PDB file of C-alpha atoms in Angstrom:
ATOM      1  CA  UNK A   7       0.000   0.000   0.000  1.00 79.00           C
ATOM      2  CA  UNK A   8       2.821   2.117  -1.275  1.00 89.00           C
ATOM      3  CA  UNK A   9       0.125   4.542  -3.580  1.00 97.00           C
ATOM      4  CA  UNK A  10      -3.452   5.713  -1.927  1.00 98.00           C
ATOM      5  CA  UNK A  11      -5.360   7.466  -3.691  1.00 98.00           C
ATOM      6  CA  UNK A  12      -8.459   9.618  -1.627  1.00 98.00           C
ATOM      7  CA  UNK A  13     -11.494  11.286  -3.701  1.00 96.00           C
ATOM      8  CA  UNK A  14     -12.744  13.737  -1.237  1.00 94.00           C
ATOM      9  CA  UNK A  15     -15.882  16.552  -1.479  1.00 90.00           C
ATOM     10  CA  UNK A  16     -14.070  18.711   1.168  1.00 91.00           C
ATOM     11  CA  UNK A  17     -17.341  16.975   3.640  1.00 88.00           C
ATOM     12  CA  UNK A  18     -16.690  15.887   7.027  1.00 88.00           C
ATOM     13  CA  UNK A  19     -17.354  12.117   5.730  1.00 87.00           C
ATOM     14  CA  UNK A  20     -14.526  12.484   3.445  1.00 91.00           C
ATOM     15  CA  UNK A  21     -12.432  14.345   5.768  1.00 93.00           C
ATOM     16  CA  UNK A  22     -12.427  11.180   8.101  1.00 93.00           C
ATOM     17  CA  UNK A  23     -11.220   9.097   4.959  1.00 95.00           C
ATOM     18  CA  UNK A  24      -8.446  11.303   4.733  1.00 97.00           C
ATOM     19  CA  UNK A  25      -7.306  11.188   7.575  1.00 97.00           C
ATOM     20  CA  UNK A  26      -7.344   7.324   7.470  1.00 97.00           C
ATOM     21  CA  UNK A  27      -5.190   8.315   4.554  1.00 98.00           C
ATOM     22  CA  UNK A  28      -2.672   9.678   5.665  1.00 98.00           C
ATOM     23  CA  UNK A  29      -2.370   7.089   8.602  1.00 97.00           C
ATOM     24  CA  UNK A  30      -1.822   4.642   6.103  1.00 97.00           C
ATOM     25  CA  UNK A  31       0.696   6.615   4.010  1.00 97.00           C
ATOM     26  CA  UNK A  32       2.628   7.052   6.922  1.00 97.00           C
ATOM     27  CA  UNK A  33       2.833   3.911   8.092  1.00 96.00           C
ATOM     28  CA  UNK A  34       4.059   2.447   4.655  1.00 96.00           C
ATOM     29  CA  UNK A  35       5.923   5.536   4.288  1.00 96.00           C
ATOM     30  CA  UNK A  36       4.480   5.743   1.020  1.00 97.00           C
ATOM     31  CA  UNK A  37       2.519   8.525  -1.609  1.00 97.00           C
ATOM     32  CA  UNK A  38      -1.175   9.627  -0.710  1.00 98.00           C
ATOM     33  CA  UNK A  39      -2.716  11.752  -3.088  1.00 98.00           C
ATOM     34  CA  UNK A  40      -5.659  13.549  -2.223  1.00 98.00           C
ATOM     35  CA  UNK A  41      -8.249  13.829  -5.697  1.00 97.00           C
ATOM     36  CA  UNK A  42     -11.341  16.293  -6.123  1.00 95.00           C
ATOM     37  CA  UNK A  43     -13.555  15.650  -9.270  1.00 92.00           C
ATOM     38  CA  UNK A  44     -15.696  18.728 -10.768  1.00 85.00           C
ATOM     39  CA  UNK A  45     -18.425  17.661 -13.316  1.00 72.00           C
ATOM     40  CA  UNK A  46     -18.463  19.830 -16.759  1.00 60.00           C
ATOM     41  CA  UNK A  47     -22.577  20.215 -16.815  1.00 58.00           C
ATOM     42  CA  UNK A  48     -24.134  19.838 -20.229  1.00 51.00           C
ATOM     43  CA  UNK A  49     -24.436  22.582 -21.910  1.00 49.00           C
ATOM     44  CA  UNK A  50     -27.039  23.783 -24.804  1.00 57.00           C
ATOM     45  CA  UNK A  51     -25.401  26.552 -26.527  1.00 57.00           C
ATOM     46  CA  UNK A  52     -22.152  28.007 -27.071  1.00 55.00           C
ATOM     47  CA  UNK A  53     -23.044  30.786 -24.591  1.00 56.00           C
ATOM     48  CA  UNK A  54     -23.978  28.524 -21.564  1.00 61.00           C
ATOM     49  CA  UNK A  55     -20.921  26.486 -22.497  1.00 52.00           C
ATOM     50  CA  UNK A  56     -18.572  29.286 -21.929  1.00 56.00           C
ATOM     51  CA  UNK A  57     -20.205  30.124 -18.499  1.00 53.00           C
ATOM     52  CA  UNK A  58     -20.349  26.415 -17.692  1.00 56.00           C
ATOM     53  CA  UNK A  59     -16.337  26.634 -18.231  1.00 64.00           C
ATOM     54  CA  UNK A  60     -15.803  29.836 -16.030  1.00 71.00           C
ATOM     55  CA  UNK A  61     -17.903  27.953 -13.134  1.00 67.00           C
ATOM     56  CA  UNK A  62     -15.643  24.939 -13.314  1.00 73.00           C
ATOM     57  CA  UNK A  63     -12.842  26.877 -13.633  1.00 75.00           C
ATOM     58  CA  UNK A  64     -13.785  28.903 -10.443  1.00 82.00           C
ATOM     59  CA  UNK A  65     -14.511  25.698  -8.570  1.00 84.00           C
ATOM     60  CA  UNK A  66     -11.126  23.902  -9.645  1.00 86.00           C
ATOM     61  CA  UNK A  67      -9.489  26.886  -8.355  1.00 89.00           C
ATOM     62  CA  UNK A  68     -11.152  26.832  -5.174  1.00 92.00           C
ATOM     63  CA  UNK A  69     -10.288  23.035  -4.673  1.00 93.00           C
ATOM     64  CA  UNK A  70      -7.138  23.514  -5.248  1.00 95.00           C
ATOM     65  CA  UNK A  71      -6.164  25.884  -2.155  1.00 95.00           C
ATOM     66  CA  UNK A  72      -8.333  23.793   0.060  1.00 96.00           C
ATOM     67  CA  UNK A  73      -6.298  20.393  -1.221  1.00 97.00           C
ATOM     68  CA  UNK A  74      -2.614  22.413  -0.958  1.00 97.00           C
ATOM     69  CA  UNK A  75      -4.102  23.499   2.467  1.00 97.00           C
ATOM     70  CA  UNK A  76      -5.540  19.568   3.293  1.00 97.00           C
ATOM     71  CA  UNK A  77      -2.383  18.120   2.198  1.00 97.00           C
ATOM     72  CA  UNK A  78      -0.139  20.621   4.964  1.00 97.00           C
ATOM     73  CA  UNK A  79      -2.734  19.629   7.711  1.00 97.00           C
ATOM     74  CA  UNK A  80      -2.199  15.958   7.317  1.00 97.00           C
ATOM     75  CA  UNK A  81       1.532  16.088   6.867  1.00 96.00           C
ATOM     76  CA  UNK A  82       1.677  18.262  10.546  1.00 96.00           C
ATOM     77  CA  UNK A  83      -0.619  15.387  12.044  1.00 96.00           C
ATOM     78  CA  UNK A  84       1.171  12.365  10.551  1.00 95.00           C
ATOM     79  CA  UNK A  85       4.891  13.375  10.533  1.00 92.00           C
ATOM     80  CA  UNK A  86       7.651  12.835   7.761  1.00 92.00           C
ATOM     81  CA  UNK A  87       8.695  10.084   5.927  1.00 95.00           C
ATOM     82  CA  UNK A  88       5.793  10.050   3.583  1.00 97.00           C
ATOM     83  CA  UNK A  89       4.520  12.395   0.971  1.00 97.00           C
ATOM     84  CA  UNK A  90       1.218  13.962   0.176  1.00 97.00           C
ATOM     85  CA  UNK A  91      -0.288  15.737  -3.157  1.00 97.00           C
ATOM     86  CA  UNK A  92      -3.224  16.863  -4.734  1.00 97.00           C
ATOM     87  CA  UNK A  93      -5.096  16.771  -8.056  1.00 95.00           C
ATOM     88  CA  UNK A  94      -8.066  18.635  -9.380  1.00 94.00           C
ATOM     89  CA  UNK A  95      -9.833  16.337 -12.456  1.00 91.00           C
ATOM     90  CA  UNK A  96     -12.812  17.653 -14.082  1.00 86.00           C
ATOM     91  CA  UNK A  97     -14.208  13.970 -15.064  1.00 85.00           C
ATOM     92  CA  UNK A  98     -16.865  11.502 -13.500  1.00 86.00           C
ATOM     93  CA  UNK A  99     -15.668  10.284 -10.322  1.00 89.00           C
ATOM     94  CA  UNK A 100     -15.120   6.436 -10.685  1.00 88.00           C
ATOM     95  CA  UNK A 101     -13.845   7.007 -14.188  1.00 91.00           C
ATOM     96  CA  UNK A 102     -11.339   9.323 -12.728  1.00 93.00           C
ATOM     97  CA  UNK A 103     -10.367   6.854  -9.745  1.00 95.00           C
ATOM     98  CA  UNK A 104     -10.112   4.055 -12.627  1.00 94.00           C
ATOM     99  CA  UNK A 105      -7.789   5.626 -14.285  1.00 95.00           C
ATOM    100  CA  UNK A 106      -5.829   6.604 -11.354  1.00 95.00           C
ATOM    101  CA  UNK A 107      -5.649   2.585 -10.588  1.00 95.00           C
ATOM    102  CA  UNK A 108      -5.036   1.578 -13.470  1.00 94.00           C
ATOM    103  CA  UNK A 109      -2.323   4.311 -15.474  1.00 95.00           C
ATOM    104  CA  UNK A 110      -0.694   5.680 -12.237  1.00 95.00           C
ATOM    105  CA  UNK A 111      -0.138   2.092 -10.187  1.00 93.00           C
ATOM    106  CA  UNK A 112      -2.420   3.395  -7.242  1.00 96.00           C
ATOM    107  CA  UNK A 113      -2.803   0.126  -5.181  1.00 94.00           C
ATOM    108  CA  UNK A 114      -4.929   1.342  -2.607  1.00 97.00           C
ATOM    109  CA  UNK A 115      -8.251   3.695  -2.274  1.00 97.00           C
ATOM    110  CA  UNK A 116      -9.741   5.446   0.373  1.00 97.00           C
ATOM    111  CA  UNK A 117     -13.059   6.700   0.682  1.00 94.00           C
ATOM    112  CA  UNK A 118     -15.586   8.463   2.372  1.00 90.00           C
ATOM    113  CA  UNK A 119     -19.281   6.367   2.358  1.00 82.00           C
ATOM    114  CA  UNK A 120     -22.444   7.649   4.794  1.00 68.00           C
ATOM    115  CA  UNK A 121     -25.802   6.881   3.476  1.00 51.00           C
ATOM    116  CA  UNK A 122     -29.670   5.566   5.043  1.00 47.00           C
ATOM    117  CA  UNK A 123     -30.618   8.743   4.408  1.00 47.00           C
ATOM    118  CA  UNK A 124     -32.701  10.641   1.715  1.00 46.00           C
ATOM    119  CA  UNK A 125     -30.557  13.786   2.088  1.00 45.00           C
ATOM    120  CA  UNK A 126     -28.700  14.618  -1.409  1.00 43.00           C
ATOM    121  CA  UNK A 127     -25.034  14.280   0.320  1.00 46.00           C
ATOM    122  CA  UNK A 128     -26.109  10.971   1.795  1.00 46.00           C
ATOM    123  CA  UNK A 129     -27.461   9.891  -1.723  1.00 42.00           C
ATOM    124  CA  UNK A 130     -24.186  10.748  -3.936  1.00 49.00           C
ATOM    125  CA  UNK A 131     -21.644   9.782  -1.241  1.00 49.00           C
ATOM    126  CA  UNK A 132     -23.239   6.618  -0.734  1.00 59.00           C
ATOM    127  CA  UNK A 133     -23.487   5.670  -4.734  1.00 72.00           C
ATOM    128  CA  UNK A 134     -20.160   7.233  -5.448  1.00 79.00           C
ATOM    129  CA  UNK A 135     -18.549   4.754  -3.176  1.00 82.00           C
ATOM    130  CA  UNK A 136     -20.552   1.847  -4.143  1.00 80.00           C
ATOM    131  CA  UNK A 137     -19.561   2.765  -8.085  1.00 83.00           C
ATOM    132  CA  UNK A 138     -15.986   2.965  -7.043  1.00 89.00           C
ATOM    133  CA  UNK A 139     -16.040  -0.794  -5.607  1.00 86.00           C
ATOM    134  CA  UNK A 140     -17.754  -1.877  -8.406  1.00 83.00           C
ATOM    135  CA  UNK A 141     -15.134  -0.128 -10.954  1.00 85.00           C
ATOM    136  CA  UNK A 142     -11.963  -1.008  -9.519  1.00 90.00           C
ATOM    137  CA  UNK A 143      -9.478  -3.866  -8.741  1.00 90.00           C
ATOM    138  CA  UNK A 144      -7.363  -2.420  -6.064  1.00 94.00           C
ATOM    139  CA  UNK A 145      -8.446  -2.710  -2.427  1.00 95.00           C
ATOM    140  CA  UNK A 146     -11.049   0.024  -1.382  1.00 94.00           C
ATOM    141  CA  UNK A 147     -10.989   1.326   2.107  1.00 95.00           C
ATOM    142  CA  UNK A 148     -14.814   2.795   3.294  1.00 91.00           C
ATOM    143  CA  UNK A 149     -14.989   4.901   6.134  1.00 92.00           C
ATOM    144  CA  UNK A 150     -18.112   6.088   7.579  1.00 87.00           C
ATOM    145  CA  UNK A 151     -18.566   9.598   8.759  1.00 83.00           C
ATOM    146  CA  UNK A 152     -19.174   8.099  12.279  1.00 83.00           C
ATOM    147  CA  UNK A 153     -15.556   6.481  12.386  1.00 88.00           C
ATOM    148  CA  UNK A 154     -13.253   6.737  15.399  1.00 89.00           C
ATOM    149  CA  UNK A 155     -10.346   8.612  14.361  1.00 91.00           C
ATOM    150  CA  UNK A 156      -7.572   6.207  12.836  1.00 94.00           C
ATOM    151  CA  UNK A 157      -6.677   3.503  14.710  1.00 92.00           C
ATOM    152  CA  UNK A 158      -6.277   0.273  12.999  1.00 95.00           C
ATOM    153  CA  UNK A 159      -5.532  -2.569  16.001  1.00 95.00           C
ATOM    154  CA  UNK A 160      -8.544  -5.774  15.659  1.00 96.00           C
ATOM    155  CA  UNK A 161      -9.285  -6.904  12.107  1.00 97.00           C
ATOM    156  CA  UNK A 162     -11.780  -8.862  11.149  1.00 96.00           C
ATOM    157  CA  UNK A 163     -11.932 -10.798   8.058  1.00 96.00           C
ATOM    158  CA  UNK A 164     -15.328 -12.161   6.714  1.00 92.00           C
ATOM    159  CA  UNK A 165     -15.259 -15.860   5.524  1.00 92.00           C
ATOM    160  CA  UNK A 166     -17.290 -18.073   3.194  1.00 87.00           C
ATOM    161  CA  UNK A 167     -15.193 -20.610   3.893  1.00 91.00           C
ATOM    162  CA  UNK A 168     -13.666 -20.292   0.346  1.00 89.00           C
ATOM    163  CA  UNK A 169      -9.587 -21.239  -0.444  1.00 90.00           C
ATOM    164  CA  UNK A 170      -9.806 -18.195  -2.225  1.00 91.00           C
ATOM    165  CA  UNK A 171      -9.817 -16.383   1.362  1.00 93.00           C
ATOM    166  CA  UNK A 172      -6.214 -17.181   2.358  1.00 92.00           C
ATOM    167  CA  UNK A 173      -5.023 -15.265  -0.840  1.00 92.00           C
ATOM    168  CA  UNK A 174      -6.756 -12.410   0.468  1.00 93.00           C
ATOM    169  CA  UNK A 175      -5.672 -13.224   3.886  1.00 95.00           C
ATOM    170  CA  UNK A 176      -1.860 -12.740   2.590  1.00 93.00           C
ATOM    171  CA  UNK A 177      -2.779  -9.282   1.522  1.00 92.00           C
ATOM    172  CA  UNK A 178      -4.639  -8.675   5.085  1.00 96.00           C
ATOM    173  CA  UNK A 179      -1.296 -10.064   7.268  1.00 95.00           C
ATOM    174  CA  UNK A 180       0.243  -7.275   4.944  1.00 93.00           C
ATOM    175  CA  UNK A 181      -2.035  -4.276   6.272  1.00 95.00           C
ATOM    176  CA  UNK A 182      -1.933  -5.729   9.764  1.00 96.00           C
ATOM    177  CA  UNK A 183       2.233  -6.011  10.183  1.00 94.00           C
ATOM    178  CA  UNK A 184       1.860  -1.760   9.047  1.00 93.00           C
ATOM    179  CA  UNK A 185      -0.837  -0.928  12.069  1.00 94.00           C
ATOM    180  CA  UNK A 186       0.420  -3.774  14.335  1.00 94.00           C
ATOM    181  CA  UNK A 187      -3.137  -4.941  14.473  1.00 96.00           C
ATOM    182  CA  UNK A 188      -4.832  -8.487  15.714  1.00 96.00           C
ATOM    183  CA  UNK A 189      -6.419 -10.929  12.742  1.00 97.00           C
ATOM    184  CA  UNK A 190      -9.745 -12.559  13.078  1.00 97.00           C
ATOM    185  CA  UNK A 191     -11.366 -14.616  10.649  1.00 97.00           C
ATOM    186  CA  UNK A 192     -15.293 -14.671  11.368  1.00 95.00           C
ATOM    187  CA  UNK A 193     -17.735 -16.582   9.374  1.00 93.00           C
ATOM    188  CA  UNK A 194     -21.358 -16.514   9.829  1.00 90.00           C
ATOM    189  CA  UNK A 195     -24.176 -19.106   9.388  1.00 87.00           C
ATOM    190  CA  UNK A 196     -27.416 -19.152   9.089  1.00 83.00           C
ATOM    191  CA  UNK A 197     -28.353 -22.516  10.358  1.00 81.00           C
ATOM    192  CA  UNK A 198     -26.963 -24.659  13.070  1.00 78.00           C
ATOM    193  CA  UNK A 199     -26.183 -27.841  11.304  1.00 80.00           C
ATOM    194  CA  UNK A 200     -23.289 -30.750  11.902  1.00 82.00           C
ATOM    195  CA  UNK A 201     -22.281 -30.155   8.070  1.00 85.00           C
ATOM    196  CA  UNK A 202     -21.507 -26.623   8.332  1.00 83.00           C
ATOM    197  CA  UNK A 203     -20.176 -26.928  11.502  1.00 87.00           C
ATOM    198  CA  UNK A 204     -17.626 -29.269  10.199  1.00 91.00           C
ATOM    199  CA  UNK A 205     -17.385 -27.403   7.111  1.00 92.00           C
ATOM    200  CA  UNK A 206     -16.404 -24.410   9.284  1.00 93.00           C
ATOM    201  CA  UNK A 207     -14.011 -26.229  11.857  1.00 94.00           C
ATOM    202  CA  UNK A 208     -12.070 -27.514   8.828  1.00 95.00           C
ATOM    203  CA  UNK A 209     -11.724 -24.520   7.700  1.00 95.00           C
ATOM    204  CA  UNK A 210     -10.514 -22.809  10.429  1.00 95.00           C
ATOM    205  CA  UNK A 211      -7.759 -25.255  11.480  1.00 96.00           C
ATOM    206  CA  UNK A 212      -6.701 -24.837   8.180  1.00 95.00           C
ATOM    207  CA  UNK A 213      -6.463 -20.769   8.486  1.00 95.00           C
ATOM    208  CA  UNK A 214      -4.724 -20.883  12.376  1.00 95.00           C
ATOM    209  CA  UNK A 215      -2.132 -23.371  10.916  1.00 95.00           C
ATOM    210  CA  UNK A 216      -1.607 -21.361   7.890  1.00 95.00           C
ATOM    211  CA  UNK A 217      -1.091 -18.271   9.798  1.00 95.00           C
ATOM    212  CA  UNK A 218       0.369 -19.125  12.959  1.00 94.00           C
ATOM    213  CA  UNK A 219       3.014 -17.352  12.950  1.00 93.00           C
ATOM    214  CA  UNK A 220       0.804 -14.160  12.886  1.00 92.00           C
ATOM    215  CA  UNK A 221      -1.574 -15.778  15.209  1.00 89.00           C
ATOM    216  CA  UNK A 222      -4.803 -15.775  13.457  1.00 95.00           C
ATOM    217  CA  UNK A 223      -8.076 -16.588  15.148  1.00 95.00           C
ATOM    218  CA  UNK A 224     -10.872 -18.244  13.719  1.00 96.00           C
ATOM    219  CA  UNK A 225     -15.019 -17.947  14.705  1.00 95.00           C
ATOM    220  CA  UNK A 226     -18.078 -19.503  13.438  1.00 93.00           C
ATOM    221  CA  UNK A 227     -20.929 -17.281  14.494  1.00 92.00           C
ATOM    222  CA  UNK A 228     -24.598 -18.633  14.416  1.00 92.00           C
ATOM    223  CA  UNK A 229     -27.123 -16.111  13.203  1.00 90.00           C
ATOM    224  CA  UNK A 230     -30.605 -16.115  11.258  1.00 89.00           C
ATOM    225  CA  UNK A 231     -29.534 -12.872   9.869  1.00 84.00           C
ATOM    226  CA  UNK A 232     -26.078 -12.425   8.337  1.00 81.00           C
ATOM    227  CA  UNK A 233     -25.947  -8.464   8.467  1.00 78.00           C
ATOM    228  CA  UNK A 234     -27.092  -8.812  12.436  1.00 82.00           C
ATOM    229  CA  UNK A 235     -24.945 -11.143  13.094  1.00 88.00           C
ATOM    230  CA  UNK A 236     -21.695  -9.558  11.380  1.00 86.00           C
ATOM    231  CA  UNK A 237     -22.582  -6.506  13.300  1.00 85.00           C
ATOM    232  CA  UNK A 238     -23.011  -7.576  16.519  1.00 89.00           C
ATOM    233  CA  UNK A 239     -19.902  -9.372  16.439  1.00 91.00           C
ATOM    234  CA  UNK A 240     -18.250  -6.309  15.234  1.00 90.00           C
ATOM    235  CA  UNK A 241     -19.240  -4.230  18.002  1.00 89.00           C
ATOM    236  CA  UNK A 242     -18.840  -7.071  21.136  1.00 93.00           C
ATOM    237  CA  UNK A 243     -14.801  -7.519  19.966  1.00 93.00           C
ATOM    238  CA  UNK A 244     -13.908  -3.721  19.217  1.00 92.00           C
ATOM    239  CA  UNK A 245     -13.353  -4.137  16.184  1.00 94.00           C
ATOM    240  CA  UNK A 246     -11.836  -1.316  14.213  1.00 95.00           C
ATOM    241  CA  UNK A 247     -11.491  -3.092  10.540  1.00 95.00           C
ATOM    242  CA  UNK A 248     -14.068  -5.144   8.732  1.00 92.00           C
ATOM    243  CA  UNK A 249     -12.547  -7.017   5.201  1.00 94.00           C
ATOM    244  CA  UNK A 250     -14.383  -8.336   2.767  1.00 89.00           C
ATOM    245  CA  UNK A 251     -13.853  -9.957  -0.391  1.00 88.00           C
ATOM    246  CA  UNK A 252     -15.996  -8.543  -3.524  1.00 81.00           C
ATOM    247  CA  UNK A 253     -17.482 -11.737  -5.542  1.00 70.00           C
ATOM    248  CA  UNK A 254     -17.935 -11.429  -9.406  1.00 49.00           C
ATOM    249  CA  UNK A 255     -20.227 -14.122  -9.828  1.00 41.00           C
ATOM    250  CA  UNK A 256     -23.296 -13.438  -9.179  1.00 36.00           C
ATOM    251  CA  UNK A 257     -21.743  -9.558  -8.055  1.00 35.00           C
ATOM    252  CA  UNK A 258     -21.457 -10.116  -4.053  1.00 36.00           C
ATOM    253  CA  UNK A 259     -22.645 -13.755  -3.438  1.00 39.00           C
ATOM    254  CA  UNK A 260     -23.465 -15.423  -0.215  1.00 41.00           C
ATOM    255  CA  UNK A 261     -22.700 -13.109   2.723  1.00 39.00           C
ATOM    256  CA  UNK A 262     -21.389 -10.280   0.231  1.00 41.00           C
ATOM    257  CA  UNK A 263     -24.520 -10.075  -1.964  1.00 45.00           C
ATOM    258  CA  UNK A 264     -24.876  -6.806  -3.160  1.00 47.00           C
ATOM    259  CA  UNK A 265     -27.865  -5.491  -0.897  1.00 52.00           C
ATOM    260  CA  UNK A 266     -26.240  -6.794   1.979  1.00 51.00           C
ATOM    261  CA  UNK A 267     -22.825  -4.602   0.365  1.00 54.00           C
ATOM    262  CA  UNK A 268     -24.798  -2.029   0.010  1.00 56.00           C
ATOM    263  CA  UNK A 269     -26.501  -1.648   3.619  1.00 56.00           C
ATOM    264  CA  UNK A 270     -23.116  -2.865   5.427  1.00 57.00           C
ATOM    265  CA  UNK A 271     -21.176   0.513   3.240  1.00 56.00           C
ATOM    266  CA  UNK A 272     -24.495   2.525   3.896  1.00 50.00           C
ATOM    267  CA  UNK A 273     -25.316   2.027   7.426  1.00 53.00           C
ATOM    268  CA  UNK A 274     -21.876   0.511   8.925  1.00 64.00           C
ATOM    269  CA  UNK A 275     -20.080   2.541  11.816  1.00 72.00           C
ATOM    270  CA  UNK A 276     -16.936   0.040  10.656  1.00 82.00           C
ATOM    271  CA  UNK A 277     -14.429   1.139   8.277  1.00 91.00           C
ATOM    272  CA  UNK A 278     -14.636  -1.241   5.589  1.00 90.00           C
ATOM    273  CA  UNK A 279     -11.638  -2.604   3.170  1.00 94.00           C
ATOM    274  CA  UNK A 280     -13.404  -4.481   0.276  1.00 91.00           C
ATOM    275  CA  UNK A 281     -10.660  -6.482  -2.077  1.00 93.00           C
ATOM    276  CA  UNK A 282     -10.856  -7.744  -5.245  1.00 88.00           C
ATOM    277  CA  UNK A 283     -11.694 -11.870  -6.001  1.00 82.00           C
ATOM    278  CA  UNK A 284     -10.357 -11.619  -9.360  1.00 74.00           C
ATOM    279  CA  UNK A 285      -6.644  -9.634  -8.437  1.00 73.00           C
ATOM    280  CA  UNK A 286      -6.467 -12.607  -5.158  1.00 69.00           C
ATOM    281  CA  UNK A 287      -6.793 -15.400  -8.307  1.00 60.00           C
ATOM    282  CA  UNK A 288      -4.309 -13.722 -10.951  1.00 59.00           C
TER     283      UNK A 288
END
């Protein structure tokens, strides 16, 4: 997590994400640049064009002295040994972060999410981060606007009991020797049944052995309702990191379904890392 790149509105949700950040970036000593996206609005006629241009120009402008300013802030509260810039993209904003991934070798994202709401901030923040998961392969950090300030110590990794998992489970051991943080694996199930309990014990023998040496826990939890039961297991072990693995069949499958993505982004007091099935397999 050498690159981060952080789309932020200048709003206190994305604010929080950047200070997450810049924890990160100085932790890996690494490159955080801080990105704010202006729309060019459609225009009719030459004249509206031209006025259309002035207003974005004015607004790039103004995003500009509050990133230069942003960026100083963060270096004061983080320290040296890491570096922080700014860009200013007039462009859709997951197109933009794409791009960023993709040309520049960005390997990490961090964004603001809030949402449950019918307020127009709650409405774009929410689907901006959703599109932004959907659009990229590198790992995308969510952080609600209700976060506690950056602290990364207890992780929590959800299972589906996949061997898919401890690929992605490499990648977590990563993030936790940077924060010096605690691994769990979690998996939840619906039913109480020998089979899955098997299934599940199986499992996590395999993942404690694996990962020993970075002493990796394993739980089964038993819940009728998957988002209920995440949660409540979230908030009885402090945890400050919930990981999740994004499906492509069938979008989220299982316990990462897409409306159970979507209310677990919307609604979650958890900062959220969401990584990539495909980039685990290559």
């Amino acid at each position: 997590m050498k690159k981060i790149l952080c789309p932020t509105d200048f709003s206190k949700t994305a604010t929080r994400a950047m200070e997450y950040a810049a924890f990160l970036a100085s932790q890996a000593h690494g490159q955080l640049t801080l990105l704010h996206v202006t729309h060019l609005p459609l225009a009719e006629t030459a004249e509206t064009a031209l006025v259309a241009t002035e207003v974005v120009g004015e607004m790039n402008r103004d995003a500009t002295d509050k990133l230069a300013s942003a960026c100083k802030y963060l270096q004061e509260q983080y320290g040296s040994g890491w570096e922080c810039d700014y860009e200013v993209k007039t462009a859709f904003l997951a197109d933009a972060v794409r791009n960023y991934v993709v040309h520049e070798g960005y390997d990490l994202v961090v964004v603001g999410s809030t949402g449950g709401g019918n307020t127009l901030e709650e409405i774009l923040i929410g689907s901006n981060t959703l599109a932004i998961i959907e659009d990229v392969s590198c790992p995308v950090l969510s952080i609600p606007t209700n976060a506690h300030k950056p602290r990364i110590q207890k992780i929590a990794y959800a299972s589906d009991l996949q061997d898919v998992d401890t690929q992605a489970l490499k990648q977590v051991m990563g993030l936790a020797a940077l924060t010096g943080a605690h691994v769990e694996v979690v998996h939840i199930e619906k039913k109480n049944d020998t089979e899955g309990q098997q299934k599940a014990a199986e499992f996590g023998r395999k993942i404690e052995e694996m990962f020993a040496a970075q002493n990796v826990h394993f739980s089964e939890i038993i819940h009728p309702d998957e988002e209920v039961g995440l949660k409540d297991y979230l908030t009885k072990t402090n945890t400050d990191l919930l990981v999740i693995l994004k499906r492509h069949r069938s979008f989220f499958s299982n316990l990462f379904h897409s409306s159970l993505t979507e209310k677990l982004t919307y609604h979650s007091k958890f900062p959220m890392l969401v990584l990539d099935e495909k980039a685990q397999l290559a």
